[in-house]
Short mmCIF file of C-alpha atoms and ligand atoms in Angstrom, two decimals:
data_model
loop_
_atom_site.label_atom_id
_atom_site.label_comp_id
_atom_site.label_asym_id
_atom_site.label_seq_id
_atom_site.Cartn_x
_atom_site.Cartn_y
_atom_site.Cartn_z
CA UNK A 16 -12.14 -15.98 -11.15
CA UNK A 17 -14.94 -16.49 -8.68
CA UNK A 18 -18.41 -15.48 -9.81
CA UNK A 19 -19.16 -11.98 -8.62
CA UNK A 20 -22.85 -11.10 -8.36
CA UNK A 21 -21.94 -7.42 -8.24
CA UNK A 22 -22.03 -5.95 -11.74
CA UNK A 23 -18.72 -4.57 -12.84
CA UNK A 24 -19.64 -1.23 -14.36
CA UNK A 25 -21.65 1.66 -12.98
CA UNK A 26 -22.45 5.29 -13.63
CA UNK A 27 -22.75 7.64 -10.65
CA UNK A 28 -24.13 11.18 -10.65
CA UNK A 29 -22.44 12.72 -7.64
CA UNK A 30 -19.96 11.95 -4.86
CA UNK A 31 -22.71 10.52 -2.64
CA UNK A 32 -23.52 7.86 -5.24
CA UNK A 33 -19.84 7.01 -5.63
CA UNK A 34 -19.52 6.67 -1.87
CA UNK A 35 -22.62 4.47 -1.74
CA UNK A 36 -21.21 2.21 -4.44
CA UNK A 37 -17.92 1.90 -2.56
CA UNK A 38 -19.78 1.13 0.66
CA UNK A 39 -21.56 -1.71 -1.12
CA UNK A 40 -18.22 -3.09 -2.26
CA UNK A 41 -16.85 -2.70 1.27
CA UNK A 42 -19.62 -4.88 2.65
CA UNK A 43 -18.27 -7.71 0.50
CA UNK A 44 -14.63 -7.45 1.55
CA UNK A 45 -13.16 -9.93 3.96
CA UNK A 46 -9.65 -8.55 4.46
CA UNK A 47 -6.45 -9.05 2.53
CA UNK A 48 -7.68 -7.15 -0.53
CA UNK A 49 -5.68 -4.45 -2.27
CA UNK A 50 -7.87 -1.95 -4.11
CA UNK A 51 -6.07 -0.05 -6.85
CA UNK A 52 -7.85 3.19 -7.72
CA UNK A 53 -7.26 4.47 -11.24
CA UNK A 54 -8.45 7.79 -12.58
CA UNK A 55 -7.37 11.35 -13.35
CA UNK A 56 -7.00 14.15 -10.82
CA UNK A 57 -10.43 14.84 -9.33
CA UNK A 58 -11.99 11.67 -10.74
CA UNK A 59 -13.33 10.61 -7.36
CA UNK A 60 -10.76 8.16 -5.99
CA UNK A 61 -10.74 9.72 -2.54
CA UNK A 62 -14.54 9.86 -2.58
CA UNK A 63 -14.50 6.14 -3.28
CA UNK A 64 -12.18 5.51 -0.31
CA UNK A 65 -14.53 7.56 1.88
CA UNK A 66 -17.32 5.18 0.88
CA UNK A 67 -15.10 2.19 1.64
CA UNK A 68 -14.52 3.62 5.12
CA UNK A 69 -18.23 4.13 5.65
CA UNK A 70 -19.05 0.62 4.47
CA UNK A 71 -16.35 -1.01 6.55
CA UNK A 72 -17.11 0.94 9.70
CA UNK A 73 -14.14 3.29 9.82
CA UNK A 74 -14.74 7.02 10.22
CA UNK A 75 -15.41 8.48 6.73
CA UNK A 76 -14.65 12.00 8.01
CA UNK A 77 -11.05 10.94 8.57
CA UNK A 78 -10.58 10.23 4.88
CA UNK A 79 -8.85 13.05 3.10
CA UNK A 80 -6.39 13.46 0.29
CA UNK A 81 -3.19 12.95 2.25
CA UNK A 82 -1.33 16.21 1.78
CA UNK A 83 1.84 15.48 3.67
CA UNK A 84 1.35 11.88 4.73
CA UNK A 85 1.38 9.43 1.85
CA UNK A 86 -0.35 6.78 3.91
CA UNK A 87 -3.11 6.82 6.52
CA UNK A 88 -4.11 3.88 8.68
CA UNK A 89 -7.74 3.81 9.84
CA UNK A 90 -9.17 1.50 12.46
CA UNK A 91 -12.43 -0.24 11.65
CA UNK A 92 -14.76 -0.26 14.63
CA UNK A 93 -17.89 -1.90 13.29
CA UNK A 94 -19.40 -2.55 9.90
CA UNK A 95 -21.54 0.56 9.58
CA UNK A 96 -23.54 -0.08 6.45
CA UNK A 97 -24.09 -2.63 3.76
CA UNK A 98 -26.68 -5.34 3.54
CA UNK A 99 -28.75 -5.75 6.74
CA UNK A 100 -27.37 -9.23 7.40
CA UNK A 101 -23.79 -8.01 7.11
CA UNK A 102 -24.54 -4.98 9.26
CA UNK A 103 -25.30 -7.29 12.18
CA UNK A 104 -22.10 -9.21 11.78
CA UNK A 105 -18.75 -8.02 13.06
CA UNK A 106 -16.59 -6.98 10.16
CA UNK A 107 -13.69 -9.31 9.41
CA UNK A 108 -11.81 -6.17 8.38
CA UNK A 109 -10.04 -4.38 11.22
CA UNK A 110 -7.94 -1.88 9.32
CA UNK A 111 -8.30 0.32 6.25
CA UNK A 112 -5.03 1.65 4.87
CA UNK A 113 -5.36 4.60 2.48
CA UNK A 114 -2.38 5.41 0.29
CA UNK A 115 -2.04 8.33 -2.13
CA UNK A 116 1.06 7.84 -4.25
CA UNK A 117 0.60 11.01 -6.35
CA UNK A 118 3.57 12.79 -4.83
CA UNK A 119 5.69 9.73 -4.40
CA UNK A 120 9.15 10.14 -5.82
CA UNK A 121 10.43 6.59 -5.50
CA UNK A 122 8.64 3.31 -4.65
CA UNK A 123 11.16 2.76 -1.84
CA UNK A 124 9.28 5.43 0.11
CA UNK A 125 6.52 2.90 0.73
CA UNK A 126 8.90 0.31 2.03
CA UNK A 127 10.14 2.96 4.45
CA UNK A 128 6.55 3.71 5.47
CA UNK A 129 5.93 0.02 6.14
CA UNK A 130 3.27 -0.49 3.47
CA UNK A 131 4.69 -3.95 2.73
CA UNK A 132 3.47 -5.18 6.09
CA UNK A 133 -0.10 -4.12 5.33
CA UNK A 134 -0.36 -5.45 1.76
CA UNK A 135 -2.61 -8.54 1.70
CA UNK A 136 -2.42 -8.78 5.51
CA UNK A 137 -5.37 -10.61 7.10
CA UNK A 138 -8.05 -8.22 8.30
CA UNK A 139 -6.62 -5.34 6.30
CA UNK A 140 -7.92 -3.57 3.20
CA UNK A 141 -5.41 -1.37 1.40
CA UNK A 142 -6.79 1.29 -1.00
CA UNK A 143 -4.22 2.96 -3.22
CA UNK A 144 -4.61 6.10 -5.34
CA UNK A 145 -2.11 6.39 -8.23
CA UNK A 146 -0.99 2.72 -7.82
CA UNK A 147 1.04 2.82 -11.04
CA UNK A 148 3.62 4.86 -9.12
CA UNK A 149 4.37 1.79 -7.03
CA UNK A 150 5.48 -0.24 -10.02
CA UNK A 151 5.26 -4.01 -9.71
CA UNK A 152 4.94 -4.00 -5.94
CA UNK A 153 1.18 -4.54 -6.11
CA UNK A 154 0.97 -7.19 -8.80
CA UNK A 155 0.43 -10.28 -6.63
CA UNK A 156 -2.44 -11.37 -4.41
CA UNK A 157 -6.09 -10.41 -4.32
CA UNK A 158 -6.44 -7.20 -6.28
CA UNK A 159 -9.53 -5.16 -7.07
CA UNK A 160 -9.05 -2.57 -9.80
CA UNK A 161 -11.42 0.38 -9.67
CA UNK A 162 -11.26 2.71 -12.66
CA UNK A 163 -13.12 6.01 -12.50
CA UNK A 164 -13.56 8.22 -15.53
CA UNK A 165 -15.40 11.51 -15.77
CA UNK A 166 -18.13 11.76 -18.36
CA UNK A 167 -18.71 15.45 -17.79
CA UNK A 168 -20.26 17.30 -14.86
CA UNK A 169 -20.87 15.00 -11.93
CA UNK A 170 -21.19 11.91 -14.06
CA UNK A 171 -18.57 9.20 -13.46
CA UNK A 172 -18.20 5.78 -15.03
CA UNK A 173 -16.78 3.31 -12.52
CA UNK A 174 -15.46 -0.09 -13.47
CA UNK A 175 -14.67 -2.70 -10.83
CA UNK A 176 -12.57 -5.72 -11.75
CA UNK A 177 -11.41 -8.41 -9.36
CA UNK A 178 -8.56 -10.80 -9.78
CA UNK A 179 -7.27 -13.43 -7.42
CA UNK A 180 -4.18 -15.61 -7.43
CA UNK A 181 -6.28 -18.78 -7.70
CA UNK A 182 -8.25 -17.51 -10.71
N1 LIG B 246 -19.99 11.13 -9.40
C1 LIG B 246 -18.99 11.62 -8.64
N2 LIG B 246 -18.21 10.79 -7.92
C2 LIG B 246 -17.19 11.27 -7.19
N3 LIG B 246 -16.83 12.56 -7.08
C3 LIG B 246 -17.59 13.45 -7.79
C4 LIG B 246 -18.68 13.01 -8.58
N4 LIG B 246 -19.25 14.11 -9.15
C5 LIG B 246 -18.55 15.16 -8.73
N5 LIG B 246 -17.55 14.78 -7.91
C6 LIG B 246 -16.56 15.70 -7.32
O1 LIG B 246 -15.28 15.37 -7.87
C7 LIG B 246 -14.30 15.55 -6.87
C8 LIG B 246 -13.59 14.23 -6.62
O2 LIG B 246 -12.55 14.50 -5.74
P1 LIG B 246 -11.60 13.38 -5.17
O3 LIG B 246 -10.69 14.05 -4.21
O4 LIG B 246 -12.39 12.22 -4.69
O5 LIG B 246 -10.81 12.98 -6.50
P2 LIG B 246 -9.48 12.13 -6.61
O6 LIG B 246 -9.65 11.20 -7.76
O7 LIG B 246 -9.14 11.53 -5.29
O8 LIG B 246 -8.41 13.24 -7.00
P3 LIG B 246 -6.82 13.26 -6.73
O9 LIG B 246 -6.18 12.52 -7.87
O10 LIG B 246 -6.49 14.73 -6.77
O11 LIG B 246 -6.55 12.63 -5.40
C9 LIG B 246 -14.99 16.08 -5.63
O12 LIG B 246 -14.95 17.48 -5.64
C10 LIG B 246 -16.42 15.59 -5.82
O13 LIG B 246 -17.37 16.41 -5.17
MG1 LIG B 247 -7.51 11.69 -4.04
#
């Protein structure tokens, strides 16, 4: 695995801090990543995706828990935050795809939605809540696992682990 200067474990104390952490991760993405978000109901997975949107330069206000749609596709306009040097550079990521598989009945639903075409596509970051519902479909390619666990109140422990096919 490539050396990652970002530490892999954090504690946040509110949704804003979780968003800020995700925005920092977003500034380091170059497209093709699949981010699997693990954690119980209300852990902060959607909050994390909102931070990804902010960091990539998509509209964070568009990020919601998909109630009827299982998948949302967000255009990235410009890299909005992140390190100053990155903020001046056009983002290599053009699209953020947000999937919430909580209500998914069968993994085939995502093939019908066309998720396959977005997974690991150049210029695209796919963030998936409840990825275990998709079975083996997400096992290959560049994966970032984000695991959020509540430690009471607004305190969340967030672990970030990267894996890549060439590791
Ligand atoms: N440190 C924190 N990080 C993230 N969210 C927090 C934190 N502290 C409190 N919260 C609250 O926890 C809730 C997280 O909601 P969110 O929708 O992001 O969870 P989720 O993991 O996506 O849940 P679901 O499985 O239902 O989709 C929000 O109400 C948020 O304000
Ligand atoms: Mg959610």
